[in-house]
Short mmCIF file of C-alpha atoms in Angstrom, two decimals:
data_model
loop_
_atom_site.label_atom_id
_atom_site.label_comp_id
_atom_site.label_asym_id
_atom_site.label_seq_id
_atom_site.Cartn_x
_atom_site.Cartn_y
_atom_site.Cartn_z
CA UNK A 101 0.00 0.00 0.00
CA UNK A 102 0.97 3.70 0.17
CA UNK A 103 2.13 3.63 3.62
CA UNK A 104 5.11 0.88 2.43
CA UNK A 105 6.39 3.82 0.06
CA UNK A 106 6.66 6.52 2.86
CA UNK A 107 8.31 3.95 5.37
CA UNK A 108 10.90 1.89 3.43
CA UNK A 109 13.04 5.32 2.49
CA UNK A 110 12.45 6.60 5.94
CA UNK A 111 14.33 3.52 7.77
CA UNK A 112 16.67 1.95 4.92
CA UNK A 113 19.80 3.12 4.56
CA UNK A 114 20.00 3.55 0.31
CA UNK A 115 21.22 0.18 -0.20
CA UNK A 116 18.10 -1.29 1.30
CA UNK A 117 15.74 1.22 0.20
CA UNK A 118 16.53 -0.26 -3.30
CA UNK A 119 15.96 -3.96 -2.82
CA UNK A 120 12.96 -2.79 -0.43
CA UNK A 121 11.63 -1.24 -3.76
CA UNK A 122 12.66 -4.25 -6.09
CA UNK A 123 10.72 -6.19 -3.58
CA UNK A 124 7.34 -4.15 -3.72
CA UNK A 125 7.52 -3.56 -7.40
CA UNK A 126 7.65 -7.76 -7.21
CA UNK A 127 5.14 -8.37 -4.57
CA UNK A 128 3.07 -5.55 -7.42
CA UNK A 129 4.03 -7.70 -10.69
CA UNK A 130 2.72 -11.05 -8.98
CA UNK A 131 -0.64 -9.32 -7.58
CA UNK A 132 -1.49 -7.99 -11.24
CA UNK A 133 -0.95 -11.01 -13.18
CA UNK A 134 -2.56 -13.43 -10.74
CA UNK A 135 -5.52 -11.61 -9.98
CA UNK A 136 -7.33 -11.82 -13.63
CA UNK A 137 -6.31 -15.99 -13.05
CA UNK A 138 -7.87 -15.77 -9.54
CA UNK A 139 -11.07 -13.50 -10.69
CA UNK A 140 -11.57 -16.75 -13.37
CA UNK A 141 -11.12 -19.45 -11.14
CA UNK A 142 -13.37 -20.74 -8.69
CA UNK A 143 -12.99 -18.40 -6.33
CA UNK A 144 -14.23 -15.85 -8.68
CA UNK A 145 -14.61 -12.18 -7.93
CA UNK A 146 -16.12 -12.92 -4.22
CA UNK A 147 -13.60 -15.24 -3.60
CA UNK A 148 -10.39 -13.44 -4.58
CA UNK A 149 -11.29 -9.96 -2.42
CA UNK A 150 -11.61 -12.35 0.80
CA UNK A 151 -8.44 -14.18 0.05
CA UNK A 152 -6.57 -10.57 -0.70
CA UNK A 153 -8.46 -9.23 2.62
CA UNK A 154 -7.13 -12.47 4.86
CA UNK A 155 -3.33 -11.21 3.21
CA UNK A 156 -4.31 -8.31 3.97
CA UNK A 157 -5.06 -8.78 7.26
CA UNK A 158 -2.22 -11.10 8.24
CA UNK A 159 0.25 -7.74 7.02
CA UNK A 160 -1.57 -6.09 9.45
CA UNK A 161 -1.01 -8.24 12.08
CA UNK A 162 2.86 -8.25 11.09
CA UNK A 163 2.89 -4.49 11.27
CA UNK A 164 1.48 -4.48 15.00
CA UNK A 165 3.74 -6.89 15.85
CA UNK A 166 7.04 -5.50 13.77
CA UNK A 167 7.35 -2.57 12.49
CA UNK A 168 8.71 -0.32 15.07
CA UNK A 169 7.46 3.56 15.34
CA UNK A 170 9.52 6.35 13.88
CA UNK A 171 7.73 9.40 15.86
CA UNK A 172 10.36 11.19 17.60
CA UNK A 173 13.56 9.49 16.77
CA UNK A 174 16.47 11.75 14.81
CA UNK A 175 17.09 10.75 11.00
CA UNK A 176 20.40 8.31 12.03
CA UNK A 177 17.66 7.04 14.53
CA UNK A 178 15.77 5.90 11.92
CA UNK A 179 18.31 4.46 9.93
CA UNK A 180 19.47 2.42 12.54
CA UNK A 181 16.44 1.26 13.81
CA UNK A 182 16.53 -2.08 11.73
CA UNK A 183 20.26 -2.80 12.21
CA UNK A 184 21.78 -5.34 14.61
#
C-alpha cells in the first residue's frame, strides 16, 4: 500500500531502500498477473477480495507486531532502527 512507500526510504539506509523497492515492485508484478487468473477461477470475484483481505489482514497483524514507530527518533535514529 501507500504507507510501504513513505516507510521503506524513511528507515533503509540507500542500499536497502533499493531492494525494499525491487521487492514491492515484485510483490506488485505477482498481484497484477494473478488476480485476472484468480477473478476466473473458482474463487471468482467474491472469492479473490476475501483471500486478498485475509493477506491483507495477516500484514496487518505483522505491522502491529514488527514494524517499530519512527515518531520522535532523529534521522540516524531511523536508519538504525533495523540494524543489529
Amino acid at each position: 500500500g501507500a504507507v510501504s512507500w513513505l516507510y521503506i526510504p524513511e528507515v533503509c539506509v540507500d542500499a536497502a531502500t533499493g531492494l525494499a523497492v525491487a521487492s514491492q515492485f515484485l510483490n506488485l508484478t505477482i498481484i497484477s498477473f494473478t488476480f485476472e487468473f484468480m477473478i476466473n477461477s473458482e474463487l471468482q470475484v467474491h472469492g479473490s477480495i476475501w483471500y486478498f483481505s485475509a493477506l491483507n489482514f495477516i500484514g496487518f497483524l505483522f505491522c502491529l507486531c514488527f514494524v517499530k514507530e519512527t515518531r520522535g527518533l532523529t534521522d540516524v535514529q531511523k536508519k538504525t532502527l533495523y540494524s543489529p
